Coordinates of C-alpha atoms and ligand atoms in Angstrom, one line a residue:
Chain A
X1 CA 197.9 53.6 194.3
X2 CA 194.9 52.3 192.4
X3 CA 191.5 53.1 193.9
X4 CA 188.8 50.7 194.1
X5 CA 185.4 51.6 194.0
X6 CA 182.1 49.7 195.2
X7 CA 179.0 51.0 194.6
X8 CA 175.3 51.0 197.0
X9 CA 171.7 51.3 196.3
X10 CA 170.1 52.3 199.2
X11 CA 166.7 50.7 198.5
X12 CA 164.8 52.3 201.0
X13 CA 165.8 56.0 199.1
X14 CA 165.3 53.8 195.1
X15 CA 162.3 54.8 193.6
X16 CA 162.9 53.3 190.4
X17 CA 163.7 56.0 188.2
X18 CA 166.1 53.7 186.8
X19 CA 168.3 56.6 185.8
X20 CA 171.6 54.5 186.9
X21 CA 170.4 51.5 185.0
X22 CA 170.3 53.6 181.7
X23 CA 173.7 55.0 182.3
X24 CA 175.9 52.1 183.6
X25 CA 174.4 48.6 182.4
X26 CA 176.7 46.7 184.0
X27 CA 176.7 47.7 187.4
X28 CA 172.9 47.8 188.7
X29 CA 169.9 45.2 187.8
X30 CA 166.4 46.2 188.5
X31 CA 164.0 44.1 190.0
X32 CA 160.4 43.0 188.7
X33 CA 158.9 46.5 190.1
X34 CA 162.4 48.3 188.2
X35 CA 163.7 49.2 191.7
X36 CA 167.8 49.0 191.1
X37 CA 170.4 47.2 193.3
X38 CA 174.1 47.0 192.2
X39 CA 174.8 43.7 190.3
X40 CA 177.0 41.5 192.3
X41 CA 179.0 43.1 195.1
X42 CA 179.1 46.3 193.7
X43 CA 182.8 46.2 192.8
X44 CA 183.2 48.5 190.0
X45 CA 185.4 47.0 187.8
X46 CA 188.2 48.9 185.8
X47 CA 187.1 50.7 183.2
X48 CA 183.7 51.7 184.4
X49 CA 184.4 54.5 187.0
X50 CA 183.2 57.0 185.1
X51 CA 179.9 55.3 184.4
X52 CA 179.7 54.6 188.0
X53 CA 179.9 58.5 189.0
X54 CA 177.6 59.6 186.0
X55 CA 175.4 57.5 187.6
X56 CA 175.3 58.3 190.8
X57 CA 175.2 62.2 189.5
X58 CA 171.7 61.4 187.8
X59 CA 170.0 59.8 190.3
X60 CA 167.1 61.9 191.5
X61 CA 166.7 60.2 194.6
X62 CA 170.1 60.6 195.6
X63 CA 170.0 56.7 196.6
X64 CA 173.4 55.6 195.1
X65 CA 176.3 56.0 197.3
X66 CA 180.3 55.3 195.4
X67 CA 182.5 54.4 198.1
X68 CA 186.4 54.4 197.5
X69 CA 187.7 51.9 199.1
Chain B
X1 CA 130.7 82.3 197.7
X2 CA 130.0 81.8 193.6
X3 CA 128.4 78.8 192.2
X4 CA 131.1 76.0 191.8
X5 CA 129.6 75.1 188.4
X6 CA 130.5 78.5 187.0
X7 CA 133.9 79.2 185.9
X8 CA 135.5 81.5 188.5
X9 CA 136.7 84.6 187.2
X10 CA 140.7 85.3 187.8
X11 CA 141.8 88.7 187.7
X12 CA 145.4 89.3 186.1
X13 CA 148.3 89.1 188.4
X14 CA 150.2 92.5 189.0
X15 CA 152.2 90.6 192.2
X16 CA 153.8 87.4 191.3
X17 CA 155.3 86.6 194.5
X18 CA 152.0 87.2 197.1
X19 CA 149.9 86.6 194.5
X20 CA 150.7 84.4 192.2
X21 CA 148.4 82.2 189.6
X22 CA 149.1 79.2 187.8
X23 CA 146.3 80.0 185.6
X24 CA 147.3 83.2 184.1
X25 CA 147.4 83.8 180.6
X26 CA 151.8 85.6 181.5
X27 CA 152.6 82.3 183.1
X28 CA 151.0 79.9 180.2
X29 CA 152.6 81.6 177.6
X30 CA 156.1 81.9 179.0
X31 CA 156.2 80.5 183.2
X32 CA 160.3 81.0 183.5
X33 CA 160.9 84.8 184.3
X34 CA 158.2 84.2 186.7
X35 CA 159.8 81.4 188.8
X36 CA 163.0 83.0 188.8
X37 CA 161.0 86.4 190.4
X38 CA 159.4 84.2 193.1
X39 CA 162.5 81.9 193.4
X40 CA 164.7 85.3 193.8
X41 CA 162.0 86.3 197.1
X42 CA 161.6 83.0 198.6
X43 CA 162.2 79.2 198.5
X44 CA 158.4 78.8 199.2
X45 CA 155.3 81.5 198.1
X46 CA 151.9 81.8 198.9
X47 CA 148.4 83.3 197.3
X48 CA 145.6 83.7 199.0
X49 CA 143.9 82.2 195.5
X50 CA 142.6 78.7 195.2
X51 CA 141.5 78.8 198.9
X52 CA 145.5 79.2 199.9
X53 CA 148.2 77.9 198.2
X54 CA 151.8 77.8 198.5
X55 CA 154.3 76.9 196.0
X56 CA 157.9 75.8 196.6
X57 CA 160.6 77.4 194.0
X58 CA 163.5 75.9 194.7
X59 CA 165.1 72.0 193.3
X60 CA 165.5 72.0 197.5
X61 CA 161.7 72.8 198.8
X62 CA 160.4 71.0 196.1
X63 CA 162.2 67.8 197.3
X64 CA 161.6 68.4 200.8
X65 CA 158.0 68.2 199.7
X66 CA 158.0 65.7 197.6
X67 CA 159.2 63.1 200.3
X68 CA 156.8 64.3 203.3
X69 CA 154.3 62.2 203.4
X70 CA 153.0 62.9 207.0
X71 CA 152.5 66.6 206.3
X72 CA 151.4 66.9 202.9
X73 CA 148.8 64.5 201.2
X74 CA 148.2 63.2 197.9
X75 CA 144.3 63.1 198.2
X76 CA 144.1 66.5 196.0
X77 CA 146.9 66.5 193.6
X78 CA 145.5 69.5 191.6
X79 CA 145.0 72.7 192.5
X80 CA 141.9 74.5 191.6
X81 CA 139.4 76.9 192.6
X82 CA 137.2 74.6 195.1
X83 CA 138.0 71.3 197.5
X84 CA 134.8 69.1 197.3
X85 CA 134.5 66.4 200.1
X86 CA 137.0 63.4 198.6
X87 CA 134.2 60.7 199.0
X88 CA 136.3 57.9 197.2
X89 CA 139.7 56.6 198.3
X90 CA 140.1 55.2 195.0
X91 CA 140.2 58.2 192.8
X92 CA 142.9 57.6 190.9
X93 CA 145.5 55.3 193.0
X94 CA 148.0 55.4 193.2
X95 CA 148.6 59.0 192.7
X96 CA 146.2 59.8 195.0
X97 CA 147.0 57.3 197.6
X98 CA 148.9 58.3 201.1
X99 CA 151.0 55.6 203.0
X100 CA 150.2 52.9 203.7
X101 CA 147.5 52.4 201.1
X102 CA 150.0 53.5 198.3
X103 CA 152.8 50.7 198.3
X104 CA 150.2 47.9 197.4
X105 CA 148.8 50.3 194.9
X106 CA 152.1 51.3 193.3
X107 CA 153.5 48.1 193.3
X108 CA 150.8 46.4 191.5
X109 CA 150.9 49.2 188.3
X110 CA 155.2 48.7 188.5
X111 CA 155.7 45.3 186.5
X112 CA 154.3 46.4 183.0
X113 CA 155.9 49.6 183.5
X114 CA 159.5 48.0 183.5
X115 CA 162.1 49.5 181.2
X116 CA 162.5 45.8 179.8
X117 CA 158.5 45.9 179.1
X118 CA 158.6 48.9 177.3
X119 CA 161.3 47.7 175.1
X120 CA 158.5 45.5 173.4
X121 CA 156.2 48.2 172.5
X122 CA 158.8 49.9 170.3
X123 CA 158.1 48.3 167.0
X124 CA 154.5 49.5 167.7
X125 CA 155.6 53.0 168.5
X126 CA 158.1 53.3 165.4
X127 CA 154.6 52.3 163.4
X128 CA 152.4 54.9 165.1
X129 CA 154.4 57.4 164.8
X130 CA 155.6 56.7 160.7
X131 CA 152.1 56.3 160.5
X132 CA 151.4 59.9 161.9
X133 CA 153.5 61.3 159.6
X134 CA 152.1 59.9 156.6
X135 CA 149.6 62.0 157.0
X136 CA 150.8 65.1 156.6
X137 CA 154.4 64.9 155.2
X138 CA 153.5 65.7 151.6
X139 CA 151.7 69.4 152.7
X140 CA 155.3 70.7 153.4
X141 CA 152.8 72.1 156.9
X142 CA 151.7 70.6 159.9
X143 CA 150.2 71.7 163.1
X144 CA 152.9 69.3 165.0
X145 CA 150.9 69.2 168.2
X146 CA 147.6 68.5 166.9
X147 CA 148.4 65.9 164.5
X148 CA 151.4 64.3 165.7
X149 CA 152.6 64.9 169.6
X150 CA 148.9 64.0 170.3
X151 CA 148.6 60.7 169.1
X152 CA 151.7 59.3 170.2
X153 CA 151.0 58.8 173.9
X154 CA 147.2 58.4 173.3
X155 CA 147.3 55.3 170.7
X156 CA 150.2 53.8 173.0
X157 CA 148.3 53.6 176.4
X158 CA 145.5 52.7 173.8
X159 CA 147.4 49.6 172.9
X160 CA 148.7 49.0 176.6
X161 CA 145.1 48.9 177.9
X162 CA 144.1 46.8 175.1
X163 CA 141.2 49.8 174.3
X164 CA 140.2 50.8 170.5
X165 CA 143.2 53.3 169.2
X166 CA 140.3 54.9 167.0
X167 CA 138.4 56.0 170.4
X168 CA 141.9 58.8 171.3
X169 CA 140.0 62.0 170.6
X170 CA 137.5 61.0 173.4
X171 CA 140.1 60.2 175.3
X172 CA 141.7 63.8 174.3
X173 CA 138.2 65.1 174.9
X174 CA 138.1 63.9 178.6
X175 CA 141.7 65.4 179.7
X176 CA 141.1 68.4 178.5
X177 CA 137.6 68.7 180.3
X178 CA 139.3 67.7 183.6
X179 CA 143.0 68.5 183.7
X180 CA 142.3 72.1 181.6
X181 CA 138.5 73.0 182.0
X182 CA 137.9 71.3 184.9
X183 CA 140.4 73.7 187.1
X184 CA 137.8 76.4 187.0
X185 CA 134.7 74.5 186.5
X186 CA 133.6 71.5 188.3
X187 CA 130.8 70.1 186.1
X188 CA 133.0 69.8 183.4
X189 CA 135.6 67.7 185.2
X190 CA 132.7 65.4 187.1
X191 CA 131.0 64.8 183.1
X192 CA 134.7 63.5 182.2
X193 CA 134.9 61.4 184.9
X194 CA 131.2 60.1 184.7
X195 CA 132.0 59.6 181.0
X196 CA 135.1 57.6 181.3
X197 CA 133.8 55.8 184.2
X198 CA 131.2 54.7 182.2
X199 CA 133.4 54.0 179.1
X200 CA 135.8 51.5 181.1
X201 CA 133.0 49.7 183.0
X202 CA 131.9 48.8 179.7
X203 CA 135.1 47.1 179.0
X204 CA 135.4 45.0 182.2
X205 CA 132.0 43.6 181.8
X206 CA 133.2 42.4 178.0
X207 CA 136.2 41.2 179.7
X208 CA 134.7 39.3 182.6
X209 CA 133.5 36.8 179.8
X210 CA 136.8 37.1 176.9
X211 CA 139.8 37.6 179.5
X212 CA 142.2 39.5 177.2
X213 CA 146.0 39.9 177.5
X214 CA 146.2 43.5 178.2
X215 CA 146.3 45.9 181.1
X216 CA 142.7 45.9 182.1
X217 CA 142.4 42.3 182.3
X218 CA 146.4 42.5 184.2
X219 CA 143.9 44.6 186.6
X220 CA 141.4 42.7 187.3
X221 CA 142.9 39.5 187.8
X222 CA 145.9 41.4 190.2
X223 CA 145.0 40.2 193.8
X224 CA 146.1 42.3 196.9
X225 CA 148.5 41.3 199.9
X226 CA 145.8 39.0 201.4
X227 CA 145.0 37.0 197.7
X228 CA 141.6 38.7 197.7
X229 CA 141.0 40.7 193.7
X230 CA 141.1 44.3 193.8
X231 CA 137.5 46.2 194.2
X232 CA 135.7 47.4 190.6
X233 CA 136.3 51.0 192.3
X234 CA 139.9 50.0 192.7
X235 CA 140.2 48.8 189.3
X236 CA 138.2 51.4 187.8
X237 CA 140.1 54.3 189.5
X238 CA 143.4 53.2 188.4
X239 CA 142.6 52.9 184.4
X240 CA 141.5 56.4 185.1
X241 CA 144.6 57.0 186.3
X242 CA 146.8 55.5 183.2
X243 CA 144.6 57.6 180.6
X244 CA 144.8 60.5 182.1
X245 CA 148.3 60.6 183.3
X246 CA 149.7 59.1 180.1
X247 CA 148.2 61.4 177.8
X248 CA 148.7 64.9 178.0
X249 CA 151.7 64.3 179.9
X250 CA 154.1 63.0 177.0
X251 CA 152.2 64.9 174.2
X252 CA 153.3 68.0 176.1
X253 CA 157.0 66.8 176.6
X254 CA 157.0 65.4 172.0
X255 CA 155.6 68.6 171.5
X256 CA 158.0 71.2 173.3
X257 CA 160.8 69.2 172.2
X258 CA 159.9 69.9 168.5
X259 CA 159.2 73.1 169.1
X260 CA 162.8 73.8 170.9
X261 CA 163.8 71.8 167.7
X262 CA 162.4 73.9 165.4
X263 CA 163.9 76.9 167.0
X264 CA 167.8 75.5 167.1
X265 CA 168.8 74.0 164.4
X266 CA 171.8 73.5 165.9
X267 CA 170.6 70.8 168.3
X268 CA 168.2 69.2 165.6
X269 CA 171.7 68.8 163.4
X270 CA 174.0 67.4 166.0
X271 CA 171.4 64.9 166.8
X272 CA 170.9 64.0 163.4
X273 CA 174.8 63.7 163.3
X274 CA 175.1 61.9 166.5
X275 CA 171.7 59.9 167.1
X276 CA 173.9 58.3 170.6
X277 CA 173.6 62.2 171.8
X278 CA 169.7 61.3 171.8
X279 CA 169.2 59.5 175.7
X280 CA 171.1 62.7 177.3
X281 CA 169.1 65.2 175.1
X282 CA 165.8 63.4 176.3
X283 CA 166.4 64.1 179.8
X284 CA 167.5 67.6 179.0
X285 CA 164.6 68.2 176.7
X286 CA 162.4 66.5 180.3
X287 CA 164.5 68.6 182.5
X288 CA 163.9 72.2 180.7
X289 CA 160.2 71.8 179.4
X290 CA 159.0 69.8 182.5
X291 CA 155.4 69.6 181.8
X292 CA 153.9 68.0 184.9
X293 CA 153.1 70.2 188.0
X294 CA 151.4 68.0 191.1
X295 CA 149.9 69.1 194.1
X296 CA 149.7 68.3 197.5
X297 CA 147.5 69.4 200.6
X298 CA 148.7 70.4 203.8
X299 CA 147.8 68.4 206.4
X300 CA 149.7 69.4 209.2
X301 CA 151.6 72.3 209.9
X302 CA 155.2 71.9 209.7
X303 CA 158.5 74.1 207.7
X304 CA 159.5 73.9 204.3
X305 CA 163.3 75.4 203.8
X306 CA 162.8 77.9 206.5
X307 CA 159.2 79.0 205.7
X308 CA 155.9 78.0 207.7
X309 CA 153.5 75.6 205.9
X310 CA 149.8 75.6 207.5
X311 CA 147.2 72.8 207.2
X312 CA 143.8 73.3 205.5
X313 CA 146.5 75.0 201.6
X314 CA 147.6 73.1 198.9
X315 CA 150.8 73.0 197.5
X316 CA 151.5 73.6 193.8
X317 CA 154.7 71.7 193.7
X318 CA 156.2 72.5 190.7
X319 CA 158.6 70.1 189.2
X320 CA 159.3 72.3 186.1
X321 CA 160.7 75.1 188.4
X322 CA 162.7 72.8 190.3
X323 CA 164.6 71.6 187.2
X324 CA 165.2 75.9 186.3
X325 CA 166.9 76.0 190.1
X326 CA 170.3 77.4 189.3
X327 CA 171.5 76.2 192.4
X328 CA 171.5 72.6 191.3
X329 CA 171.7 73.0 187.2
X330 CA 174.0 75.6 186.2
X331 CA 172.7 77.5 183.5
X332 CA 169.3 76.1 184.1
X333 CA 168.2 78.3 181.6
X334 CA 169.7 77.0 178.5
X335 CA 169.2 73.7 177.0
X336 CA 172.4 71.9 176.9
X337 CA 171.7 68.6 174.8
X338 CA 174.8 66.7 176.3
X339 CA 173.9 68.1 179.4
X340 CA 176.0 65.0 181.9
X341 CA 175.2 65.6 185.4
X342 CA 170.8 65.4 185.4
X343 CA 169.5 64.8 188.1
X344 CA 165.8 66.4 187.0
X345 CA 162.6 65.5 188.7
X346 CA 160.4 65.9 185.9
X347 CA 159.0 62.6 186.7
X348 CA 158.4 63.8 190.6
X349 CA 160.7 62.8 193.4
X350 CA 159.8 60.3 195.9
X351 CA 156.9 57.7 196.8
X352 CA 154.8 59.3 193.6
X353 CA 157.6 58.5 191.0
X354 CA 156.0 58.7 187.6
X355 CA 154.7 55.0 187.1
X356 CA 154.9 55.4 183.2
X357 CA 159.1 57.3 183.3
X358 CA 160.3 54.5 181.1
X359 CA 156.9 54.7 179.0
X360 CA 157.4 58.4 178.3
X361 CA 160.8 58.0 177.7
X362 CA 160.7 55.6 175.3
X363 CA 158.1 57.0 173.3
X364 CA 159.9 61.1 173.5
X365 CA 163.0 59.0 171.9
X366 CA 161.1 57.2 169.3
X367 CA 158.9 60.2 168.4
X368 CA 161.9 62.5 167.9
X369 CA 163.6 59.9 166.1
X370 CA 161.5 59.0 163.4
X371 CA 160.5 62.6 163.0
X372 CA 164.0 63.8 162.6
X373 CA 164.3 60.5 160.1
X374 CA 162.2 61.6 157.9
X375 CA 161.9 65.9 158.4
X376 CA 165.2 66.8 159.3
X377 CA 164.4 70.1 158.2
X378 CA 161.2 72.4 160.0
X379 CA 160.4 75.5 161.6
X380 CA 158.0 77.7 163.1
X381 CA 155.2 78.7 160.7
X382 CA 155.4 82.8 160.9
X383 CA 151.8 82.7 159.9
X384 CA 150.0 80.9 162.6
X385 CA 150.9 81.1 166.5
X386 CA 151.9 78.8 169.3
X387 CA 149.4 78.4 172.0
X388 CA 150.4 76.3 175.2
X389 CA 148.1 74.6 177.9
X390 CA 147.1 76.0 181.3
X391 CA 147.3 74.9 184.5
X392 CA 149.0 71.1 185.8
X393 CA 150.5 70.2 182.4
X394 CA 152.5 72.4 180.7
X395 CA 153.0 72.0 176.5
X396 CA 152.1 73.3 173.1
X397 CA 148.4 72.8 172.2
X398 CA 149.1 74.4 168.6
X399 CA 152.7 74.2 167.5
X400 CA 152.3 75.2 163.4
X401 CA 155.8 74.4 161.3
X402 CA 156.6 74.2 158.0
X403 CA 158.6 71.2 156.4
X404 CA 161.5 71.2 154.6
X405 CA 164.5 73.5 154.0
X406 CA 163.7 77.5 154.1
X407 CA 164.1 78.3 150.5
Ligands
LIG1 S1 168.6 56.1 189.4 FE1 168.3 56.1 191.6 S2 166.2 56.0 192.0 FE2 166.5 55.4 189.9 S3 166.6 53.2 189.8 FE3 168.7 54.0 190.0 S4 169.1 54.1 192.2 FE4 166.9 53.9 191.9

């Protein structure tokens, strides 16, 4: 059974530490204030779990949910 | 009550968890044993010093804290020995700022923040710093602190604000009077702030007729929600703001990591070996030697992690013991360079996020970088003696090494 994963920045929790950003590139894009949202549609492509949950581990806010899907 | 423009006396601390004091000479010269006492007895601690004053120990309190912003306020965000009247909303916003005044406020210093903005100051930071070491690299010894950890953040806010690099040791000058002095003794913070006041007024009038592409003239043409500019006391209170937090700040965080260099060779050869081991030793070397403590004040009564809060205390909310909670780093005590799962909050947690994180980042990695370029090898000089700084920010004020291999 292969696992998807998508990821979520809950922008009301952001505050830009841009922790996530610095760890996995190609999932989240910061906006002009360097607030983070996941790039796309927050699939995680193959290859890049890890990144994903390294991420989500650092961020001190706590804002970035993985969901398995 | 004593005059406030003589420095209060403090007498030494014999009970760290009733009556505890950031300003003792135990907790400047080594804090840690001390949190983990207080931590050990409560998630939150009080002294009757500096008019009342709690302090949270634990990652948990701290973050509780740090993201109420209807009980505690950021109009006093240091604790010292008085609480004058707070006769200017503009202080230093947005740091001082409660909602709602502080998303405007934030949100205007954000954009030249950016991690993508910083990236173009590097080539000037690799310069400053090579050109720091110039100085002293052929005496084999350096007081690391005083002539290099200094200057770094000090010549780059310099250059952000588009103010004379040449002018840092008044800038030096000022902190000191009011994040160090100015604890203890009024005057001595209100001549700082006077000084610098007077000092950036001086370049906003020049500016007002040769606009310049820097971060005071980004200020004063910035407009609020409604298009109207901000007011000079707006302006003015924010460059405050930038000097004073950008300074001491990231000298203290260059200057402990060369001094846990110096002490573990070890660390200072992997990352020689493996410069990609640098970003995750950064944030360990942030998350171990914290050096920012910021207050609040109780406005309302309400519970932190079990404990009562009442209105009328501050709150020393102390990052740095937050990121030694074992409860959320194991072995919080060690510095483990490759450390994976980080979630410190030495750049405070919530609304008051450090504006300048990516800054001090960028310029921690590029300090330690070109130092460990060119002097791989240094250590402690037994002859001389570390100091550290008291009170909010936390760092070596004297860090004496000697260069090159021990013969
Ligand atoms: S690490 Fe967390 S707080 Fe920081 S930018 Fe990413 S989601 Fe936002």
């Amino acid at each position: 059974m292969t696992e998807r994963l998508r990821v979520h920045v809950d922008p009301d929790k952001c505050q830009g530490h841009a922790r996530c950003k610095a760890l996995a590139p190609e999932l989240f894009e910061l906006d002009e204030y360097g607030n983070a949202h996941e790039a796309g549609d927050g699939t995680v492509p193959p290859g890049l779990e890890d990144k994903v949950w390294l991420a989500k581990a650092n961020c001190p806010e706590i804002a970035i949910d993985v969901i398995e899907e | 009550m004593s005059d406030v423009s003589q420095p209060a006396a403090h007498p030494p601390v014999t009970d760290w968890v009733n009556d505890f004091d950031h300003t003792d000479p135990q907790w400047t010269k080594d804090p840690f044993p001390i949190w983990d006492e207080m931590r050990a007895a409560s998630p939150v601690v009080h002294t009757e010093r500096f008019l009342g004053c709690y302090m949270p120990t634990t990652y948990e309190a701290v973050r509780e804290i740090a993201n109420d912003t209807k009980h505690f306020s950021s109009r006093r965000i240091i604790v010292r020995d008085v609480r004058p009247e707070i006769t200017s909303r503009n202080a230093a916003p947005p740091i001082t700022s409660d909602p709602p005044e502080h998303k405007p406020a934030k949100q205007l210093l954000l954009p030249p923040f950016t991690p993508d903005a910083m990236k173009k100051l590097e080539p000037r930071m690799r310069a400053i710093c090579n050109e720091l070491i110039d100085g002293f690299i052929a005496d084999g010894k350096v007081d690391a602190a005083a002539r290099y950890s200094k200057y770094i953040p000090v010549q780059a806010i310099a250059h952000m604000l588009g103010i004379p690099e040449s002018d840092s040791d008044l800038f030096i000058k000022w902190i000191h009077m009011i994040l160090e002095l100015g604890i203890k003794d009024e005057s001595k913070l209100l001549q700082a702030v006077q000084e610098m006041s007077a000092y950036f007024i001086a370049h906003i009038e020049a500016r007002k007729n040769k606009p310049t592409d820097d971060l005071i003239s980004y200020l004063m043409n910035a407009k609020d929600k409604e298009g109207n500019p901000l007011e000079d006391s707006h302006v003015l209170g924010s460059l405050r703001l930038l000097l004073i937090a950008g300074i001491d700040t990231t000298w203290s965080a260059i200057g402990s990591s060369l001094w846990h260099l110096a002490r573990t060779p070890v660390d200072r050869e992997r990352l020689i070996a493996e410069p990609e081991v640098m970003p995750t030793a950064v944030e360990e070397l942030l998350r171990a030697y914290s050096p920012v403590t910021m207050a609040r004040e109780v406005v309302k009564e309400t519970t932190i992690s079990g404990c009562p809060v009442k209105a009328g205390n501050m709150v020393l909310l102390s990052f740095p013991a937050a990121n030694r909670d074992p409860k959320v780093f194991p072995d919080a005590d060690k510095v483990v360079i490759d450390r994976r799962e980080n979630r410190h909050a030495a750049f405070g947690l919530g609304i008051h996020r450090c504006v300048g994180s990516n800054l001090a980042r960028m310029e921690m990695q590029i300090a330690l970088e070109e130092w460990l370029k060119r002097i791989p090898d240094f250590r402690l000089d037994p002859a001389g003696t570390v100091t550290w700084s008291q009170g909010t920010v936390r760092g070596p004020r004297q860090l004496p090494f000697l260069l090159g291999k021990a013969m």
